[in-house]
Short mmCIF file of C-alpha atoms and ligand atoms in Angstrom, two decimals:
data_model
loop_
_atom_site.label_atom_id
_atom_site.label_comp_id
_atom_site.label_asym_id
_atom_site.label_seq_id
_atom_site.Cartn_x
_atom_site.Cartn_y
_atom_site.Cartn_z
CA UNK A 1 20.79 31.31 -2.03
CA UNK A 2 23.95 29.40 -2.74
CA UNK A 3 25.64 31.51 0.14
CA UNK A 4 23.31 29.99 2.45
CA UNK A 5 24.07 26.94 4.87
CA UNK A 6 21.72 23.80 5.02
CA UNK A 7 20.66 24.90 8.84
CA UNK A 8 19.52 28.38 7.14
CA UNK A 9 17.98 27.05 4.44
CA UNK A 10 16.00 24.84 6.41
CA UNK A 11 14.97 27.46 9.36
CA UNK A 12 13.55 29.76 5.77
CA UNK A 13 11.50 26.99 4.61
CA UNK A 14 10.01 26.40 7.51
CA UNK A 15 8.72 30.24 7.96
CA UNK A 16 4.95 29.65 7.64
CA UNK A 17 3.68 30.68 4.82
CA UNK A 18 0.08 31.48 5.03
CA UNK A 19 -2.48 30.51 2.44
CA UNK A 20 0.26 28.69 0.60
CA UNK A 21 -0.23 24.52 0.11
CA UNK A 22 1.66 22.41 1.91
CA UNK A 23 4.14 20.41 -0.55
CA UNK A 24 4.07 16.59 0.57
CA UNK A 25 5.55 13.87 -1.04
CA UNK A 26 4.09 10.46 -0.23
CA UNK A 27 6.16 7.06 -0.89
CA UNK A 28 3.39 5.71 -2.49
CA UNK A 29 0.20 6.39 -4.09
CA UNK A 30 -2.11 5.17 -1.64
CA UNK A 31 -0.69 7.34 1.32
CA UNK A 32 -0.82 10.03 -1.50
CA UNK A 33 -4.35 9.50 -1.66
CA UNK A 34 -5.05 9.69 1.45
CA UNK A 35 -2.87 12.76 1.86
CA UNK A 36 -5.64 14.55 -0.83
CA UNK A 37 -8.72 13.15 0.82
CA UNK A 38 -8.27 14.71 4.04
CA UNK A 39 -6.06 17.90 2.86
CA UNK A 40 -7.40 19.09 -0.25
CA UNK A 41 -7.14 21.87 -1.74
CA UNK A 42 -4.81 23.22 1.21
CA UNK A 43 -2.19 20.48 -0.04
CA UNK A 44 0.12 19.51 -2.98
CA UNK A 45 0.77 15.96 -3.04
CA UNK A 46 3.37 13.73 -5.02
CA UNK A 47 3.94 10.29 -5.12
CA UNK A 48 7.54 8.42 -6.08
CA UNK A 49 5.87 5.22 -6.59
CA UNK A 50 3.77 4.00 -9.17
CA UNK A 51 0.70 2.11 -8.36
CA UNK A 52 1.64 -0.48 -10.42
CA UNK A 53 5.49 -1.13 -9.61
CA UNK A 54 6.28 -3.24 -6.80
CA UNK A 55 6.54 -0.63 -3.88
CA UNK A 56 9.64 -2.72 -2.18
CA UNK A 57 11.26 -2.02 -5.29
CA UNK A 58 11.28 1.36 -6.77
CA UNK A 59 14.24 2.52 -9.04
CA UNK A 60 15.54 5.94 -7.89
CA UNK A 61 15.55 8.98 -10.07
CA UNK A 62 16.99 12.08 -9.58
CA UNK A 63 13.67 13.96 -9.80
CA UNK A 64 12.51 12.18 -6.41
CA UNK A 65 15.20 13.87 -4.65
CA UNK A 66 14.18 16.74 -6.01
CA UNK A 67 10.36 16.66 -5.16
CA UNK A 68 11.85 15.29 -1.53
CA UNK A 69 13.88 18.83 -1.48
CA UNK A 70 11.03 21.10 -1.51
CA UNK A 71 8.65 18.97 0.92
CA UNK A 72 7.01 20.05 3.75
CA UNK A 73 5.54 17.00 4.52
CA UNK A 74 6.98 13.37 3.51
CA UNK A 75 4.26 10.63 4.31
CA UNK A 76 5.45 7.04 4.03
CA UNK A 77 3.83 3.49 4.49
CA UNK A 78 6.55 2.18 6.79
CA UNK A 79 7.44 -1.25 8.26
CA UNK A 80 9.85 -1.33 6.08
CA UNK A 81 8.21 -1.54 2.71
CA UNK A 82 10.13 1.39 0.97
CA UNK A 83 13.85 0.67 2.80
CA UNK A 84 15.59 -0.87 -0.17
CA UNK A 85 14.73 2.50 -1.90
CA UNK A 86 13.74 5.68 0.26
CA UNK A 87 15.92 6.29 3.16
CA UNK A 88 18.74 7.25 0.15
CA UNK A 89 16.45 9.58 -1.78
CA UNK A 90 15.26 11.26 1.71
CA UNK A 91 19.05 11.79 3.16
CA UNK A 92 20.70 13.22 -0.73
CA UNK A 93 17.49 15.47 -0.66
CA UNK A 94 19.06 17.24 2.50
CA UNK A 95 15.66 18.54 3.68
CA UNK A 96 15.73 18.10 7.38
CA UNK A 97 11.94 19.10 7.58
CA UNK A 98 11.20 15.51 6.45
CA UNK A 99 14.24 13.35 7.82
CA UNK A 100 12.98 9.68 10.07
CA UNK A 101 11.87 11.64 13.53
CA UNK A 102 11.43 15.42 11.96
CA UNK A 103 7.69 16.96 12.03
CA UNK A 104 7.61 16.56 8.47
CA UNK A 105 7.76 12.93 9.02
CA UNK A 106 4.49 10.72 9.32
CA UNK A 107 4.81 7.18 9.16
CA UNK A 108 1.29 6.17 8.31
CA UNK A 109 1.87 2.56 9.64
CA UNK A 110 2.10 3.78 13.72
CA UNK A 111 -1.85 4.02 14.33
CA UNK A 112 -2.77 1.03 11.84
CA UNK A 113 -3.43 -2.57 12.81
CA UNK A 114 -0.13 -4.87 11.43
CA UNK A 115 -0.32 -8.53 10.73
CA UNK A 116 2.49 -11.08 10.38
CA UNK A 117 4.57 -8.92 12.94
CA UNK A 118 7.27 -12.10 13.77
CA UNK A 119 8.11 -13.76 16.86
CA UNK A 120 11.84 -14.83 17.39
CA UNK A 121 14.80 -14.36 15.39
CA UNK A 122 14.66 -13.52 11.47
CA UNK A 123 17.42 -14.71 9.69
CA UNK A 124 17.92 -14.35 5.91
CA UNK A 125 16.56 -18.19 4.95
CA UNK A 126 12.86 -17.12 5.46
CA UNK A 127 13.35 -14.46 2.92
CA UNK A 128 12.53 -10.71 3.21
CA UNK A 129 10.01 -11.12 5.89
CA UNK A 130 9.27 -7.71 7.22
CA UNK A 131 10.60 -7.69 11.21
CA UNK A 132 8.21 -4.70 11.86
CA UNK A 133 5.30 -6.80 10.46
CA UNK A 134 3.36 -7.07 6.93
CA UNK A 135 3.81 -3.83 5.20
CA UNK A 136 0.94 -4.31 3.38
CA UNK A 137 -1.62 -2.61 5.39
CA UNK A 138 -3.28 -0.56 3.93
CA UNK A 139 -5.19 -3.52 1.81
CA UNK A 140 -7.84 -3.28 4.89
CA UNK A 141 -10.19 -0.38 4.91
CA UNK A 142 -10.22 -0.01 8.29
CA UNK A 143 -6.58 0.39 8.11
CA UNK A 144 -6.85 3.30 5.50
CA UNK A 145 -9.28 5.13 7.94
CA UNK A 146 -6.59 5.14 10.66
CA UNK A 147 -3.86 6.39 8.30
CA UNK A 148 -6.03 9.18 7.22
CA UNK A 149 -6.64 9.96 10.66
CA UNK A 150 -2.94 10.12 11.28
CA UNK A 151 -2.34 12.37 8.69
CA UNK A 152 -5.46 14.73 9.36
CA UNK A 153 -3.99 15.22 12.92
CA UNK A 154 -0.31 15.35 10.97
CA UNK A 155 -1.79 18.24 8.78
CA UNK A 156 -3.61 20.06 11.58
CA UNK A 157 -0.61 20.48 13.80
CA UNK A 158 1.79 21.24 10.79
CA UNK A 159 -1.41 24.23 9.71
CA UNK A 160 -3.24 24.72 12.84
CA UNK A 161 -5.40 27.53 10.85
CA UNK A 162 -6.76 24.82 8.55
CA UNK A 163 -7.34 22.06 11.17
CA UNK A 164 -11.46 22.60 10.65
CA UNK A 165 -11.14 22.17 6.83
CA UNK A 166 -9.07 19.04 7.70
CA UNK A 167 -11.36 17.38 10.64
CA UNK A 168 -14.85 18.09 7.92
CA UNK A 169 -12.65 16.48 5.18
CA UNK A 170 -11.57 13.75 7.31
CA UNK A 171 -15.31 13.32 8.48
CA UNK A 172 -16.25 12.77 4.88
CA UNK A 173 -13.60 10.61 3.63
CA UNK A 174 -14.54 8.57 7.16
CA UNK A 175 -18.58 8.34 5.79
CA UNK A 176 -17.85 7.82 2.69
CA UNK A 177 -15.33 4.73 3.42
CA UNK A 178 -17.99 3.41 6.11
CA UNK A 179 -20.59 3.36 2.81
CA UNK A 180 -18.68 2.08 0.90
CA UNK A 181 -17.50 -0.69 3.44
CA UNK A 182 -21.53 -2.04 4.16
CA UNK A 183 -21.44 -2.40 0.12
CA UNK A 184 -18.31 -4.55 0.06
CA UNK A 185 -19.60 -6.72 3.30
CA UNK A 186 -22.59 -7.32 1.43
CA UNK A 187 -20.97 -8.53 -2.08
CA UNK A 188 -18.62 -10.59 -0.18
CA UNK A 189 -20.67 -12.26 2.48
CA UNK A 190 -21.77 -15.26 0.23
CA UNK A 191 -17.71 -16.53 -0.02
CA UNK A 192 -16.59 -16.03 3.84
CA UNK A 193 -14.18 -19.15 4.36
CA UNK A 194 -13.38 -19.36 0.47
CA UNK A 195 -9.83 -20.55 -0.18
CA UNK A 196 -7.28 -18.74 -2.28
CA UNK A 197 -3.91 -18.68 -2.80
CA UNK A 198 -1.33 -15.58 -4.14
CA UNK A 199 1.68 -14.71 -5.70
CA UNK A 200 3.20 -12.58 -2.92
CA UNK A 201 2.11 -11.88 0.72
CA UNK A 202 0.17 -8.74 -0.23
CA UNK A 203 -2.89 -9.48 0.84
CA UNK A 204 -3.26 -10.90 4.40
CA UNK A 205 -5.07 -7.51 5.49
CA UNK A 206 -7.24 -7.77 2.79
CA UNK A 207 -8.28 -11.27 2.90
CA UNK A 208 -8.68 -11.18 7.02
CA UNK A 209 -10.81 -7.95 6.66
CA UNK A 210 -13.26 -9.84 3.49
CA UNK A 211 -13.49 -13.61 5.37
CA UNK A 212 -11.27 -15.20 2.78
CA UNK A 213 -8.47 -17.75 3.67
CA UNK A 214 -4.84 -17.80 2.25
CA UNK A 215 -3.82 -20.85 1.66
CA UNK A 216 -0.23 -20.59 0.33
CA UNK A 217 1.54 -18.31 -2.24
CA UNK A 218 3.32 -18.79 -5.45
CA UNK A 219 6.82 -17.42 -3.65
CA UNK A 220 8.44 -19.90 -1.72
CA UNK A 221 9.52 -16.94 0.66
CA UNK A 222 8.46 -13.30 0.48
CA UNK A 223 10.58 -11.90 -2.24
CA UNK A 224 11.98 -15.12 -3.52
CA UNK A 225 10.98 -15.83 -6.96
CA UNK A 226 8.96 -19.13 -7.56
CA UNK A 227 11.30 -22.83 -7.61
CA UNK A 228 9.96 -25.79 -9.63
CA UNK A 229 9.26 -27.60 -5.96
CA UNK A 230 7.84 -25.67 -4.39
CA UNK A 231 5.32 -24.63 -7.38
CA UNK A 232 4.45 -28.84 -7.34
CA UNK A 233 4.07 -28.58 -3.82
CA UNK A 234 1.75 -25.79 -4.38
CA UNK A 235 -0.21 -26.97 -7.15
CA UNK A 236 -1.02 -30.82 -5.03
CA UNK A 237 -2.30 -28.58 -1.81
CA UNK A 238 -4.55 -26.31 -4.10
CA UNK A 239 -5.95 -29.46 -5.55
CA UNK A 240 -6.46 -31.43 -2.61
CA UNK A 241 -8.16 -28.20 -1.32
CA UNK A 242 -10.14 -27.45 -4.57
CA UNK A 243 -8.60 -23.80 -3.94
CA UNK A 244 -10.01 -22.21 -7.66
CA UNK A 245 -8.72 -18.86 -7.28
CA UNK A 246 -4.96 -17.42 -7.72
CA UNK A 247 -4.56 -13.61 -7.04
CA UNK A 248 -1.02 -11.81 -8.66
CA UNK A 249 0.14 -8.82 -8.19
CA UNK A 250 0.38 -6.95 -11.34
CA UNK A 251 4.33 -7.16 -11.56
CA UNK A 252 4.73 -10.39 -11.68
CA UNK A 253 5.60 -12.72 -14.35
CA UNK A 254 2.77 -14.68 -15.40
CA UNK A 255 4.14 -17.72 -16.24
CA UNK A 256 4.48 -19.86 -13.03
CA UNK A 257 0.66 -18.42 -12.06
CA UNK A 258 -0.80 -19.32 -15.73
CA UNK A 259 0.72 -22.72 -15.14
CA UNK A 260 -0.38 -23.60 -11.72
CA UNK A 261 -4.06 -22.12 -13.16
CA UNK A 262 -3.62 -24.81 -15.88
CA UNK A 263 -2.53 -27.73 -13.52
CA UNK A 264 -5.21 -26.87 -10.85
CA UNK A 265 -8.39 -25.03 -13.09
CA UNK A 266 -7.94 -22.40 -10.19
CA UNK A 267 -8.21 -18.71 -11.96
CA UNK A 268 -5.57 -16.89 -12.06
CA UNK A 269 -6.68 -13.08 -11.03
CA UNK A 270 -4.42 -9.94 -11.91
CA UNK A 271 -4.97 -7.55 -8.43
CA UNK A 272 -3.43 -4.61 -8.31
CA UNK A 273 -3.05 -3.73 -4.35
CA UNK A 274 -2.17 0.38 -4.91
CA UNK A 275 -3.90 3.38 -6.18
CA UNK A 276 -3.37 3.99 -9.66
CA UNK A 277 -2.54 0.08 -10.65
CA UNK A 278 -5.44 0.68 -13.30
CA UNK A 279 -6.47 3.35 -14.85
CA UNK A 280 -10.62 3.19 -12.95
CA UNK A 281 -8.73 2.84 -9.62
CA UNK A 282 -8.31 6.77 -9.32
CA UNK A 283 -8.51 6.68 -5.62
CA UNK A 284 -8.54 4.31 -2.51
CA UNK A 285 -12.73 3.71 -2.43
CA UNK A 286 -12.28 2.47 -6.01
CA UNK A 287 -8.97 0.37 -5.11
CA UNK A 288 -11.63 -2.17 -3.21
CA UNK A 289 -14.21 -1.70 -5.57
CA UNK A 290 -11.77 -2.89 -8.70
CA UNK A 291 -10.55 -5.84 -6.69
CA UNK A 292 -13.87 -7.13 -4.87
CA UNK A 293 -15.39 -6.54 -8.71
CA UNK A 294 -12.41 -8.87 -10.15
CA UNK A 295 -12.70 -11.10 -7.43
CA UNK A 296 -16.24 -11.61 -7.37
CA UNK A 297 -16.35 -11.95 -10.69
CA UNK A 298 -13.61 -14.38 -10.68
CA UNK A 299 -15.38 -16.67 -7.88
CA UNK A 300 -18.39 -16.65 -9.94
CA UNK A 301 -16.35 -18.23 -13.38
CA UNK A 302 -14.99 -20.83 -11.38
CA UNK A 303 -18.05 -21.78 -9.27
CA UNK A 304 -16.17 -21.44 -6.52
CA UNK A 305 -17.68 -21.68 -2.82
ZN1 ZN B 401 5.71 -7.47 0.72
#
């Protein structure tokens, strides 16, 4: 093998190689669940990222170039969350199956619906605002359903001769989401309007898709870690607007939150936003299903309306 060229290499691994997987590597384990629902058994999926690391910041290993190596397939949120970390891994793996523009590309972020996408110039004093829009997607359902439709067509063109399996997998994933959405419309249609605020700006999907309303977050700018200011600012808004609850992402330090909870009585609510950020959140149905449950839950404590 070691005789061989990258350009041969690459034309060999992409003979088709029938009844075999396909090997994908997703950035992150929500696209890698996604990946399964709708492929399978007629896929092998691996994510780099944890579910409960922060996804814009993901220490590389040498493993992940590796897995990135042997992929057919490499599936990634996009709009930006993974570029302090991937585009590194993805060029030292030398695969040009799954290089930015190959087939074995799919940027699950192209058919989804993107909030916070900015108007004007960016320039490094509002922090790491995202110029291709709020990476955090896939926190609305409906979102999730247009990423797995992505990838089913992804799959289907990349193994024509299992595009049926695909489309009835799809179909399910697509009923069972739907199901699953009527249930969280119905536990969350008694707080529509309710104010919150959050650590990071995670969660703009998921709040516009349940009714609630953001009110400000513990960063000062995405990515900047909290000052004393702004935190008083903070805390005098959330009590002129009674705002009880405080969602943080589960990789952030505490502190600042569990003081602002004390100044304000809001509750301070640990959310993980990926696949895998707790061990009952095994797939992307139970990702909502953990957080509504925490949420609701949390609302409930506070007497929150
Ligand atoms: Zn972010």
């Amino acid at each position: 093998m070691r005789f061989l060229s990258i350009a041969a290499l690459a034309l060999l691994s992409s003979v088709p190689r029938a009844g075999a997987a396909l090997n994908v590597v997703a950035s992150t384990e929500d696209v890698a669940d996604l990946t399964r629902q709708v492929g399978g058994d007629r896929v092998k999926v691996e994510s780099i990222a944890r579910g409960y690391q922060d996804p814009h910041y993901v220490e590389a290993k040498p493993s992940f170039i590796l897995k990135l190596a042997k992929a057919d397939l490499l599936v990634v949120v996009g709009r930006e969350l993974e570029v302090g970390w991937l585009p590194p891994l993805v060029q030292q793996s030398r695969n040009a199956r799954i290089q930015v523009g190959a087939d074995g590309y799919l940027d699950a972020s192209l058919t989804a619906s993107i909030l916070e996408i900015p108007t004007g110039q960016i320039t490094r004093a509002m922090g790491d605002v995202h110029p291709l829009g709020n990476p955090h997607y896939w926190l609305d359902p409906g979102n999730g359903r247009h990423a797995a439709k992505a990838i089913m067509d992804k799959l289907s063109r990349m193994a024509p001769a299992d595009a049926a399996y695909f489309a009835s997998r799809y179909a399910d994933f697509d009923r069972r989401l739907g199901e699953a959405e009527k249930r969280w419309d119905a536990l969350m249609a008694p707080y529509k309007g309710l104010k919150v605020v959050s650590y990071h700006r995670s969660w703009p999907n998921f709040t516009d898709r349940f009714g609630l309303d953001v009110i400000g977050y513990v960063e000062p700018r995405p990515g900047i870690p909290p000052s004393p200011g702004h935190t008083l600012d903070l805390i005098a808004e959330m009590k002129r607007q009674s705002v009880k609850i405080l969602i943080v992402e589960p990789y952030f330090d505490l502190k600042t939150p569990n003081s602002i909870g004390r100044a304000t009585g809001a509750k301070v609510v640990v959310m993980p936003p990926s696949v895998g950020g707790e061990k009952d959140i095994t797939d992307y149905i139970a990702l909502f299903d953990h957080n509504l449950a925490l949420l609701v839950a949390a609302i409930r404590e506070t007497g929150a309306k």
